XYZ file of C-alpha atoms in Angstrom:
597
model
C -3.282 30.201 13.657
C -6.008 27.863 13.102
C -3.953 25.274 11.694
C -0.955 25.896 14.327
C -3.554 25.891 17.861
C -6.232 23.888 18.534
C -7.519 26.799 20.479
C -8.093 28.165 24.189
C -11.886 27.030 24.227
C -10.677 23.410 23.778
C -8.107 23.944 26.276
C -10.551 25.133 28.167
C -13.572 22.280 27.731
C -10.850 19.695 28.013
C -9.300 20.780 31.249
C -13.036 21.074 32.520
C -13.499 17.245 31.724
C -10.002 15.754 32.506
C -8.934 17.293 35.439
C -5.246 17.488 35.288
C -4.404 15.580 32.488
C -1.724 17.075 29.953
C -3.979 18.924 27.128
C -1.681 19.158 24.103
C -3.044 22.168 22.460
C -0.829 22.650 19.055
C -0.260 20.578 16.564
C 3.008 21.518 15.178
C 6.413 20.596 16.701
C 7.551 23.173 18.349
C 9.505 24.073 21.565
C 8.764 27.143 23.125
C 7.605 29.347 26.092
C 4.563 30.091 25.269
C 1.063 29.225 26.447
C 0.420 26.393 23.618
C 1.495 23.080 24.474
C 3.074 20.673 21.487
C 3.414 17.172 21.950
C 7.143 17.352 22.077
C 7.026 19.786 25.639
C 4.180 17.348 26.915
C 6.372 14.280 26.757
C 9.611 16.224 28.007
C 7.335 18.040 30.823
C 6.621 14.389 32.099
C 10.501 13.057 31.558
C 11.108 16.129 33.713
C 8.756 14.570 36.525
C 5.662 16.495 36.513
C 7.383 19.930 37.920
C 4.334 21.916 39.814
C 5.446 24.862 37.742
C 4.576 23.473 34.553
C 6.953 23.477 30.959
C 6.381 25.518 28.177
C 2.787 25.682 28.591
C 2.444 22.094 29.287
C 0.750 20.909 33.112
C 1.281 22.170 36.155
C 0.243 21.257 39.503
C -1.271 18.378 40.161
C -0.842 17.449 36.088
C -1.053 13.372 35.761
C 1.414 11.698 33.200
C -2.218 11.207 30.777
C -1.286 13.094 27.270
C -4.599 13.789 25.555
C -4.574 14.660 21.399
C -7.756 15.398 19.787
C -8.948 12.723 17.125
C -8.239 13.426 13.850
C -5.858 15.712 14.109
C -2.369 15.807 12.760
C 0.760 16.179 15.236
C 3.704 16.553 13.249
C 7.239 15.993 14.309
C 10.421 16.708 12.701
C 12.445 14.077 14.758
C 12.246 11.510 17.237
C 11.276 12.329 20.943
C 12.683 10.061 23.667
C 10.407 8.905 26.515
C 12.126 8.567 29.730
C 9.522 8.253 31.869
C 6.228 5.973 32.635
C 3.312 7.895 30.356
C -0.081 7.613 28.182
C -1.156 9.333 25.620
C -4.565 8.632 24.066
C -6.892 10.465 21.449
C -10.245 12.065 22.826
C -13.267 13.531 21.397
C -13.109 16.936 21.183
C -17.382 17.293 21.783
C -17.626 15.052 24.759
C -16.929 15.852 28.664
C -16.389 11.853 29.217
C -14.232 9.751 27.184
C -15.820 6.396 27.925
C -19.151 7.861 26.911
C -18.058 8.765 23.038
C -20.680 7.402 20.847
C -18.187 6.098 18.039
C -16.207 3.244 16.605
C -12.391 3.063 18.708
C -9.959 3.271 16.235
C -11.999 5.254 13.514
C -10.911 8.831 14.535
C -7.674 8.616 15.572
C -5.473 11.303 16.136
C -2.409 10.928 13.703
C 1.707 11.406 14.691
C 3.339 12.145 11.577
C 7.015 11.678 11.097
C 8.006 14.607 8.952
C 12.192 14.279 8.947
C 13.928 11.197 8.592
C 13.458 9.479 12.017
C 11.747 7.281 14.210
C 8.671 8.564 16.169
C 9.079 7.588 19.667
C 12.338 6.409 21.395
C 11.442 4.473 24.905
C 14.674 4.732 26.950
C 14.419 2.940 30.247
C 17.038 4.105 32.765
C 16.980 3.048 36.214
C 13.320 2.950 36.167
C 11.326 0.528 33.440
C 9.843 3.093 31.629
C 6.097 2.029 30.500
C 4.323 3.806 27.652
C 0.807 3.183 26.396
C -0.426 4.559 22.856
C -4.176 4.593 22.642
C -6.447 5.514 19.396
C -3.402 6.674 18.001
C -2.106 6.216 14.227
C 1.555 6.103 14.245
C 2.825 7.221 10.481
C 6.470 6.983 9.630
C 8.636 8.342 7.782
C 8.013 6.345 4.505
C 11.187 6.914 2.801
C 14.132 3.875 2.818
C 15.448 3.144 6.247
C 13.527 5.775 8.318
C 15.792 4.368 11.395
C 18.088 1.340 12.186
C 16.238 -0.153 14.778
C 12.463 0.466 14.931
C 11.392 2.739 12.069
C 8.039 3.831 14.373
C 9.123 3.033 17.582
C 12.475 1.730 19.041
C 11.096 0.080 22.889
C 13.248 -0.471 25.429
C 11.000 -0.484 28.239
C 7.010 -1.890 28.109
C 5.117 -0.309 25.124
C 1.423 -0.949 24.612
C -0.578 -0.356 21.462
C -4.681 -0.309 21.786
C -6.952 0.858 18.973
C -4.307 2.014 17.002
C -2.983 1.748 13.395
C 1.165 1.518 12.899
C 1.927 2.419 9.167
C 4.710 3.286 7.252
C 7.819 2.622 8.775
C 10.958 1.322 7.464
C 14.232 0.139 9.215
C 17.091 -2.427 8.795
C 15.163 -3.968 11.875
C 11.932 -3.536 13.423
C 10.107 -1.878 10.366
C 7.380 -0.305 12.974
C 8.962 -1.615 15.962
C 12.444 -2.550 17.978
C 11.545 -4.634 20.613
C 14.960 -4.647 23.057
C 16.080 -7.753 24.890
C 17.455 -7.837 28.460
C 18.818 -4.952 30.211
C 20.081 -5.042 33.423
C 16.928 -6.441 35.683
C 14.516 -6.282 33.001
C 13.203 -7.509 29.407
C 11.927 -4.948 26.659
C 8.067 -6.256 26.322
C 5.425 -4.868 23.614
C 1.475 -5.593 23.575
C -0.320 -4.947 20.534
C -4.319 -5.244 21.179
C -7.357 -4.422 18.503
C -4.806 -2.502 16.544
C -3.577 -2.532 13.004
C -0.246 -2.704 11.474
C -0.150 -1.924 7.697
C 2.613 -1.264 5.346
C 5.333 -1.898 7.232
C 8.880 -2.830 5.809
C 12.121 -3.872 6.856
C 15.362 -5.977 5.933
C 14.220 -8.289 9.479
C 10.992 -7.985 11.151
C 9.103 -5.706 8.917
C 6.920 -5.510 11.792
C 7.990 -6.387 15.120
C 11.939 -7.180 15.930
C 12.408 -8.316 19.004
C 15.314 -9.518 20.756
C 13.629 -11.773 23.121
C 10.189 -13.920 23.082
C 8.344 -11.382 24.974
C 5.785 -9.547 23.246
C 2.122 -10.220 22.889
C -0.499 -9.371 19.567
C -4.169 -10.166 20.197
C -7.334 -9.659 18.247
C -5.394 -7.309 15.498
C -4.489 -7.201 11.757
C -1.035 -7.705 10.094
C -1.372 -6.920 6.753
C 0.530 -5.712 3.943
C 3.641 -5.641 5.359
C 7.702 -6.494 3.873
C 10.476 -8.243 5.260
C 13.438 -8.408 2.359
C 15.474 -10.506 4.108
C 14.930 -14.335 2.873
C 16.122 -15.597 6.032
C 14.017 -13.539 8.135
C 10.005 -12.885 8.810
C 7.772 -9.921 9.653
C 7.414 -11.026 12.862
C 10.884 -11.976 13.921
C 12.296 -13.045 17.490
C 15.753 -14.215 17.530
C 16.498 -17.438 19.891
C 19.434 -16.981 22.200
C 18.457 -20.139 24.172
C 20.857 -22.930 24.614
C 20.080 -26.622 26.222
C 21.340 -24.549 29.878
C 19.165 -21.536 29.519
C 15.845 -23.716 28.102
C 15.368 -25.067 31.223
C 13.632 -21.613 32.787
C 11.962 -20.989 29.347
C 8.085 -21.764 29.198
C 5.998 -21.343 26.316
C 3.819 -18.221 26.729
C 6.385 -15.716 27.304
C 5.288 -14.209 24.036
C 1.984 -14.516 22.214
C 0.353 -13.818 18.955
C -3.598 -15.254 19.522
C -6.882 -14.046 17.662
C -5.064 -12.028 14.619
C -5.378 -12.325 11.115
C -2.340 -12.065 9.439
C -2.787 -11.808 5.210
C -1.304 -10.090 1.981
C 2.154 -9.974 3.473
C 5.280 -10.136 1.802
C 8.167 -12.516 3.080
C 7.790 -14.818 5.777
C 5.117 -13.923 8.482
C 6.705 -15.539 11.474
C 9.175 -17.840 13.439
C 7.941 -19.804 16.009
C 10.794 -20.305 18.648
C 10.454 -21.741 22.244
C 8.513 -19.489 24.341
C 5.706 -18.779 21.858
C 2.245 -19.343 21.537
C 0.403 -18.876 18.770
C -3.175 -19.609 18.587
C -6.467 -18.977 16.458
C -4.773 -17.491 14.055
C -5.687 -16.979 10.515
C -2.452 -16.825 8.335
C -3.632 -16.711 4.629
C -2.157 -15.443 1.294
C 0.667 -14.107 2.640
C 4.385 -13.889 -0.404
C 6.545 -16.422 1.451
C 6.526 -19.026 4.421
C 2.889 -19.013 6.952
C 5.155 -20.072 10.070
C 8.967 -21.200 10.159
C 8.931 -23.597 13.415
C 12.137 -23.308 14.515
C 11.370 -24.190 18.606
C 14.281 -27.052 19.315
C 13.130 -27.071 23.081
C 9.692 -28.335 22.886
C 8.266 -24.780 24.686
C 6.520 -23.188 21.890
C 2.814 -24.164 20.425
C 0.819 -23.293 16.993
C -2.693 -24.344 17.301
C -5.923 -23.768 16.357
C -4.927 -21.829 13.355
C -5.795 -21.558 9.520
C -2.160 -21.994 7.559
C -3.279 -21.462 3.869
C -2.427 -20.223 0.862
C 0.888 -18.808 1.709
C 3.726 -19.388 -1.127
C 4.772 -22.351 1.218
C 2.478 -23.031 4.647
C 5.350 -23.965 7.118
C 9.026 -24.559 6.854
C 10.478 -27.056 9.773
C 13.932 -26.820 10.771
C 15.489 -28.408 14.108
C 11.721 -28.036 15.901
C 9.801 -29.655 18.702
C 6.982 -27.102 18.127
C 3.344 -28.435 19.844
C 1.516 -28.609 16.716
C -2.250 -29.598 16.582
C -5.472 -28.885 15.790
C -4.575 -26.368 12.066
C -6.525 -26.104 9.169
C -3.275 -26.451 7.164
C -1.393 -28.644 4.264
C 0.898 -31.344 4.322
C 4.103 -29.081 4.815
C 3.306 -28.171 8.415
C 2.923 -31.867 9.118
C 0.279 -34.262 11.246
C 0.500 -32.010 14.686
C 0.312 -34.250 17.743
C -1.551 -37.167 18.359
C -3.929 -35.795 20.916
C -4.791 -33.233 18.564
C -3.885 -33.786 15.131
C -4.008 -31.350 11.862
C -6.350 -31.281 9.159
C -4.743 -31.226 5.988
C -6.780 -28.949 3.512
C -8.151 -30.785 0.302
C -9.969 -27.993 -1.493
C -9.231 -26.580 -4.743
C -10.076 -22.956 -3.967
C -9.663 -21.722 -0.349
C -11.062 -18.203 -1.070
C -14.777 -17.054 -2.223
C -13.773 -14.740 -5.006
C -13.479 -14.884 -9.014
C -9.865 -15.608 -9.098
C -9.398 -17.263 -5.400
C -7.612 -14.335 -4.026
C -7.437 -12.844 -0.644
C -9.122 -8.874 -2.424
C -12.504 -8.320 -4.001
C -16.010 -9.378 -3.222
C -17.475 -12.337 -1.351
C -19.133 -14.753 -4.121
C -22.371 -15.870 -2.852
C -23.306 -19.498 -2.701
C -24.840 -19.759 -5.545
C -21.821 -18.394 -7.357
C -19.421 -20.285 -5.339
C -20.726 -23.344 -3.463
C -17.039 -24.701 -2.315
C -14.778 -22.308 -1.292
C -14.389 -21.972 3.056
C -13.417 -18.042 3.342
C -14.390 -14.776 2.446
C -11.703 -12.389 0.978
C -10.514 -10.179 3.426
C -12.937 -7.449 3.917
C -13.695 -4.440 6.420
C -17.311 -3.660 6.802
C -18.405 -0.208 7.034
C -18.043 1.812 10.119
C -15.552 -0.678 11.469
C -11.843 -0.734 12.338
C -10.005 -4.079 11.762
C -10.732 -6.343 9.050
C -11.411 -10.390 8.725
C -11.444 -13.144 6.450
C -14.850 -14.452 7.254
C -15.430 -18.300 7.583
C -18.411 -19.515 4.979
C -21.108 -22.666 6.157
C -21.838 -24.469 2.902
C -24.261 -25.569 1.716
C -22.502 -29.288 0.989
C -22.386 -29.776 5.159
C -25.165 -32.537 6.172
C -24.453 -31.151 9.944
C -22.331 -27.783 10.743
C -19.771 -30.377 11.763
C -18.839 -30.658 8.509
C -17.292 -27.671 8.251
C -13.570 -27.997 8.543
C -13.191 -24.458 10.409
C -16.984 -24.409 12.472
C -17.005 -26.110 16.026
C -13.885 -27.613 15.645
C -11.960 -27.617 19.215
C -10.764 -30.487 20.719
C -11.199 -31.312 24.100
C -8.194 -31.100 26.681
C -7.127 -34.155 27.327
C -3.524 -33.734 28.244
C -1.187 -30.986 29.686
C 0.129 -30.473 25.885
C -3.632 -29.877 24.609
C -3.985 -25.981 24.038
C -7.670 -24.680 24.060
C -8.995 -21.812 21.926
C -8.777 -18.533 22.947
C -11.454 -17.469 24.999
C -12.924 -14.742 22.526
C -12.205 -13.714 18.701
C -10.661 -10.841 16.942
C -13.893 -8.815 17.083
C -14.002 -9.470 20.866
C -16.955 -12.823 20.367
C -16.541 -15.083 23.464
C -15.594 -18.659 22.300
C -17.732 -21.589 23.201
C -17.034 -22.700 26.758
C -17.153 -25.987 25.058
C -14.072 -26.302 23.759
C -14.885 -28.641 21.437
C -17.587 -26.325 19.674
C -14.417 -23.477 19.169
C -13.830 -22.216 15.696
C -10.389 -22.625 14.015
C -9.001 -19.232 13.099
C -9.437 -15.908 14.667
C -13.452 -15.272 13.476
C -15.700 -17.643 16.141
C -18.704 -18.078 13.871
C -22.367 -16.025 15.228
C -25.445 -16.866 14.243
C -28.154 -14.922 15.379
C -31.616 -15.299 16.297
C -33.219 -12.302 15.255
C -32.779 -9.724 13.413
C -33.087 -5.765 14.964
C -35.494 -3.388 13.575
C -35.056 -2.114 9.661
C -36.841 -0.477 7.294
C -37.308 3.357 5.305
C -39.220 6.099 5.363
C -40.823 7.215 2.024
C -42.593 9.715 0.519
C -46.356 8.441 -1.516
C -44.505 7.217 -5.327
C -41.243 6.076 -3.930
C -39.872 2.410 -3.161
C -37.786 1.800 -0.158
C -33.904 0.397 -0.905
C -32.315 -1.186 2.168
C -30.488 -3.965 2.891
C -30.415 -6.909 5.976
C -26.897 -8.202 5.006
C -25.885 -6.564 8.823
C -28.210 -9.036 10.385
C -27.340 -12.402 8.525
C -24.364 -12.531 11.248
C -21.942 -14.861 9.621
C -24.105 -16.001 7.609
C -25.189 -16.321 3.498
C -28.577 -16.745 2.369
C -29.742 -19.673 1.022
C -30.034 -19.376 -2.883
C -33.827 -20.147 -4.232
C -32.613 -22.590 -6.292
C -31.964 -24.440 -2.905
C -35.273 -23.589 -1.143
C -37.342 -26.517 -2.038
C -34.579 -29.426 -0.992
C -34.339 -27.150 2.525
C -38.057 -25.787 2.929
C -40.033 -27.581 0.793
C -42.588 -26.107 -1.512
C -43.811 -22.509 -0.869
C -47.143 -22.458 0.406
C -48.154 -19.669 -1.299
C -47.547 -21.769 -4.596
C -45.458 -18.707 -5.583
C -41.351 -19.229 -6.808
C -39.073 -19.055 -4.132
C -37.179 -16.173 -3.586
C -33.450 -16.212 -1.963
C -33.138 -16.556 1.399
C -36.424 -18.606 1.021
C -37.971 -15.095 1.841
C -41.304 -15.558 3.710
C -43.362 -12.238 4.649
C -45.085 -12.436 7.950
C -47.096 -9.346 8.628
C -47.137 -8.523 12.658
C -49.044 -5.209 14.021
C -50.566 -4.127 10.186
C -52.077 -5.470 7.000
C -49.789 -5.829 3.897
C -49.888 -2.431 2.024
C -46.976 -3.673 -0.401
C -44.555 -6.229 -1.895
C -41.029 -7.329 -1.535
C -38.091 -8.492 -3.492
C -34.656 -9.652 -2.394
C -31.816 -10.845 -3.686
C -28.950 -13.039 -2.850
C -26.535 -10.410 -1.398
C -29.481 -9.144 1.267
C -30.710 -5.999 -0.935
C -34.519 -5.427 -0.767
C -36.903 -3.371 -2.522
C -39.935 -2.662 -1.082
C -43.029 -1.629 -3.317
C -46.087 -0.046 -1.714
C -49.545 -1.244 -3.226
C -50.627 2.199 -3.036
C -50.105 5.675 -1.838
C -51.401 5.052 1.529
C -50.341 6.997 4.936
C -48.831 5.402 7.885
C -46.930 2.546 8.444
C -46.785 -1.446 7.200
C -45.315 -3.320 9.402
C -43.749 -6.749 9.042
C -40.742 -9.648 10.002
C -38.937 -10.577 6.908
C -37.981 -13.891 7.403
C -35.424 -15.738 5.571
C -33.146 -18.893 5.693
C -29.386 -19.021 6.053
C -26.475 -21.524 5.552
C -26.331 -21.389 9.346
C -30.198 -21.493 10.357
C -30.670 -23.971 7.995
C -29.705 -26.602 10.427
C -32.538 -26.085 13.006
C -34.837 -27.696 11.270
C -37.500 -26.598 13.520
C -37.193 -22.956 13.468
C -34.818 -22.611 9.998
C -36.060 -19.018 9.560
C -34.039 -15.708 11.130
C -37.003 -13.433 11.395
C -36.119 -8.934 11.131
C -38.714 -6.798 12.172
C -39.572 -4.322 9.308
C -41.117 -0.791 9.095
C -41.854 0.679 5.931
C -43.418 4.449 6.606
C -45.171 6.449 4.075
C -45.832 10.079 3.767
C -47.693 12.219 1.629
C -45.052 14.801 -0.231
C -45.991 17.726 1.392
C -45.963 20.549 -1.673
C -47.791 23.490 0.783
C -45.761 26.372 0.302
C -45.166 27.844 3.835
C -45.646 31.704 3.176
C -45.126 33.160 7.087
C -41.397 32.355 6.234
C -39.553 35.133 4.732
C -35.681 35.127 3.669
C -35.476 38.523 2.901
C -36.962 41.945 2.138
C -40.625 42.827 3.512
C -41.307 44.488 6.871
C -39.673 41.477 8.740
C -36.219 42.172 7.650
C -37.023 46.303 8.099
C -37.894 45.621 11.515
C -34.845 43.258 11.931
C -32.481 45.479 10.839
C -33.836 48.446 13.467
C -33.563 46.174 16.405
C -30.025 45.237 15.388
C -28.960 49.539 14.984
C -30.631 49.619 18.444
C -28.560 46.729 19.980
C -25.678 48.957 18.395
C -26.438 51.720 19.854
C -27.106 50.129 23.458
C -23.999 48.366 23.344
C -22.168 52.173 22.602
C -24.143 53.766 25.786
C -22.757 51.016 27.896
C -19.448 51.485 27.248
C -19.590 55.255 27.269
């Protein structure tokens, strides 16, 4: 039962904090009449337009078309289920009354739809209405066996469907390996949005992960990774290109976008640029076959502002009038326009790890003083992943940097600006000449927020400030003297330059840090209280103020004495306290047998 309901009580709270919303109380897939409600009866209790008196234990009156699932939990179904009508369903925390107050990471506790049979998950079916269907916090989990559907092995759209916070995995189809994207029917054009979401293991024969019929979809700020298209002549993002020299007339670029994504580790081709999309800030790296096949013959499509590298080939040009400029790229995706021309790539090693690819750790700069990007990495108690830009130390100005405030102005209707903000949501320079290339916009911070430990008297405190160098590496100590100068304290550098500047107490201890941001803290004694301090320290980014090179992180180290007094008015069992607990439990007994009688 426990595994089958999720229980009256959270029927209960849930109804209390969501009004008339469409509680979906089991997790299995089941239709019957009954008072739990699966998520199979909540979708067909919608398509059956809300009736007053409910369906199979799902709404009644006043019930909006909002399906809530509780995160983390499993919803299994055994076949597809067709949506017919306009919904939402979205994953809430089971411990809070409000969902916009839930103290977490979106996209970390995700309720999961699991395709148990060999099927699709959703089917949107627009009839004489356009049928709109948004999937929030939600991961979507095929099927993961060969060809879980023809078209659309998570989802087969015909209608508008919107992804936010959510992670599309494991489907498999001839076409559309998570998603079928329709063309035009009748009045209307199949659309899908993708937004801070995360599609993974994906495969298909076309379009691994998207198929779509017509240039209208749009990905922003999301991850495309580790996906398979088999088919040589198609990509994992695939739009086919009805358009002739009659219909390109009405076509403008921008009917479908992909901006602010990082799309790496792919196999096959990761996408065809055809008239009507733009794609911009994008980070396309170490991806099994073409970066972009440009393929636009109409002059209505644009790549910009992009890092193309490290893909078996960057770009393949066929019959294309693409709008090129402004890449990080090689020679195979040519010179871009003149207004805003490429940059063709001239390092050796693109990526900061032992054998230059896109997994593993970050080398720092000491260990690796030429390479521009971080391996693809997600930090800790964060959703979506990125290949993080590096500031070396070889830059006499940060406009050195081939990726770092590297926008070009707009100086003519075909110019395309950056995107406004980043995959993590960073607003972009409103200079747009200060813009980063790729879908990371570079932070450097100011200051640091408060760290430290609390110890007991004989310990040393472990911590790191690697959370606070933004995107940012500390400067080796090897370095310090040609930045700095010499220490004033006569002392060896340390890295990061490390300077200790004590604020509120007198120093009751030493400090040691290494490269990566690790400290160790030592205390000078087996004092009570508190030493508190900034650790300052110089990065590849601060470095270039050269009045105020440090980043300065407040510090609080508190010690304690162990405590080792044995508390003796605390009993666990026996003695006259458990005697006396056990008569006042035979009296509550009794009392409880009086009432009833």
């Amino acid at each position: 039962m426990l595994k089958k309901s999720l229980g009256i009580g959270l029927l209960c709270m849930m109804g209390h904090a969501y009004g008339a919303d469409i509680v979906v109380t089991t997790t299995e897939d089941i239709v019957k009449d009954d008072k739990e409600c699966s998520l199979r009866e909540a979708i067909e209790y919608v398509n059956r337009g809300l009736v007053k008196k409910g369906y199979m234990g799902c709404g009644g009156e006043n019930s909006t078309a909002n399906i809530l699932l509780t995160d983390k939990n499993t919803y299994s179904l055994n076949k597809h289920v067709e949506i017919k009508k306009s919904l939402n369903i979205k994953s809430v925390d089971e411990d809070s009354n409000v969902v916009t107050d839930r103290n977490r990471v979106q996209g970390l506790h995700n309720a999961r739809i699991k395709m148990n049979g060999k099927d699709n998950i959703f089917r949107i079916l627009s009839g004489d209405d356009f049928v709109s269907a948004t999937f929030k916090e939600l991961d979507l989990e095929g099927c993961a066996q060969l060809n879980c559907a023809l078209e659309g092995g998570l989802v087969y759209n015909k209608g508008k469907a919107t992804f936010e916070f959510s992670k599309l995995t494991q489907g498999n189809a001839s076409k559309g390996g998570a998603i079928y994207n329709a063309g035009i029917f009748g009045n209307y054009v199949g659309t899908v949005e993708i937004r801070n979401s995360l599609m993974i293991e994906n495969e298909a024969t076309e379009g691994a992960v998207l198929f779509s019929e017509h240039p209208s979809f749009s990905i922003q700020q999301s991850v495309i990774r580790k996906n398979k298209t088999i088919a040589s002549n198609s990509v994992n993002i695939f739009t086919k290109a009805p358009f002739t020299a009659s219909t390109s007339e009405d076509l403008q670029a921008g009917t479908a976008r992909i901006v602010s994504s990082t799309l790496v580790q792919n196999t096959g081709s990761v996408l065809n640029l055809v008239d009507g999309i733009i794609a911009n800030n994008l980070t396309i790296v170490d991806n099994q076959g073409t970066g972009v096949i440009l393929q636009a013959p109409f002059a209505k499509a644009y790549l910009a502002n992009s890092i193309i590298l490290k893909n078996r080939q960057d770009c393949t040009i066929g019959n294309d009038k693409s709008l090129i400029q402004n890449n990080l790229t090689s020679a195979s995706c040519g010179n871009g326009i003149d207004d805003a021309p490429n940059q063709i790539y001239k390092g050796v090693q693109l990526i900061a790890t032992k054998d230059g690819s896109s997994q593993g750790s970050c080398l720092s700069l000491r260990d690796n003083k030429l390479s521009e990007l971080c391996p693809f990495e997600t930090a800790e108690n964060t959703f979506l992943g990125y290949m993080r830009p590096r500031i070396l130390l070889n830059y006499g100005t940060i406009n050195g940097s081939p990726i770092v405030n590297t926008g070009v102005p707009k100086v003519s209707e075909n110019t395309l600006s950056c995107e406004s903000a980043d995959q993590r949501g960073t607003n972009r320079s409103f200079n747009n000449e200060e813009c980063d290339r790729g879908a990371i916009e570079i932070t450097v911070p100011t200051s640091g927020q408060l760290t430290g430990q609390d110890l007991k008297a004989g310990e040393t405190a472990k911590f790191s400030i690697a959370k606070f160098l933004g995107d940012s590496d500390l400067i080796p100590k090897e370095e310090c003297n040609s930045i700095i100068g010499k220490n004033p304290n006569n002392e060896p550098w340390q890295d990061g330059c490390m300077r200790i500047v004590q604020t509120k107490t007198p120093s009751k201890g030493s400090t040691q840090i290494d490269i990566h941001g690790n400290l160790i803290y030592t205390p000078d004694s087996a004092w009570h209280g508190a030493d508190i301090f900034e650790v300052q320290v110089v990065t590849s980014s601060t470095r270039f103020n050269v009045s105020k090179p440090y980043l300065p992180i407040t510090t609080q180290i508190v010690q304690e004495p162990d405590n080792k007094m044995e508390d003796k008015a605390v009993k666990t069992s026996g003695g006259s306290l458990g005697l006396f607990g056990i008569l006042g439990l035979i009296s509550l007994i009794g009392l409880r047998r009086l009432r009833k009688d």
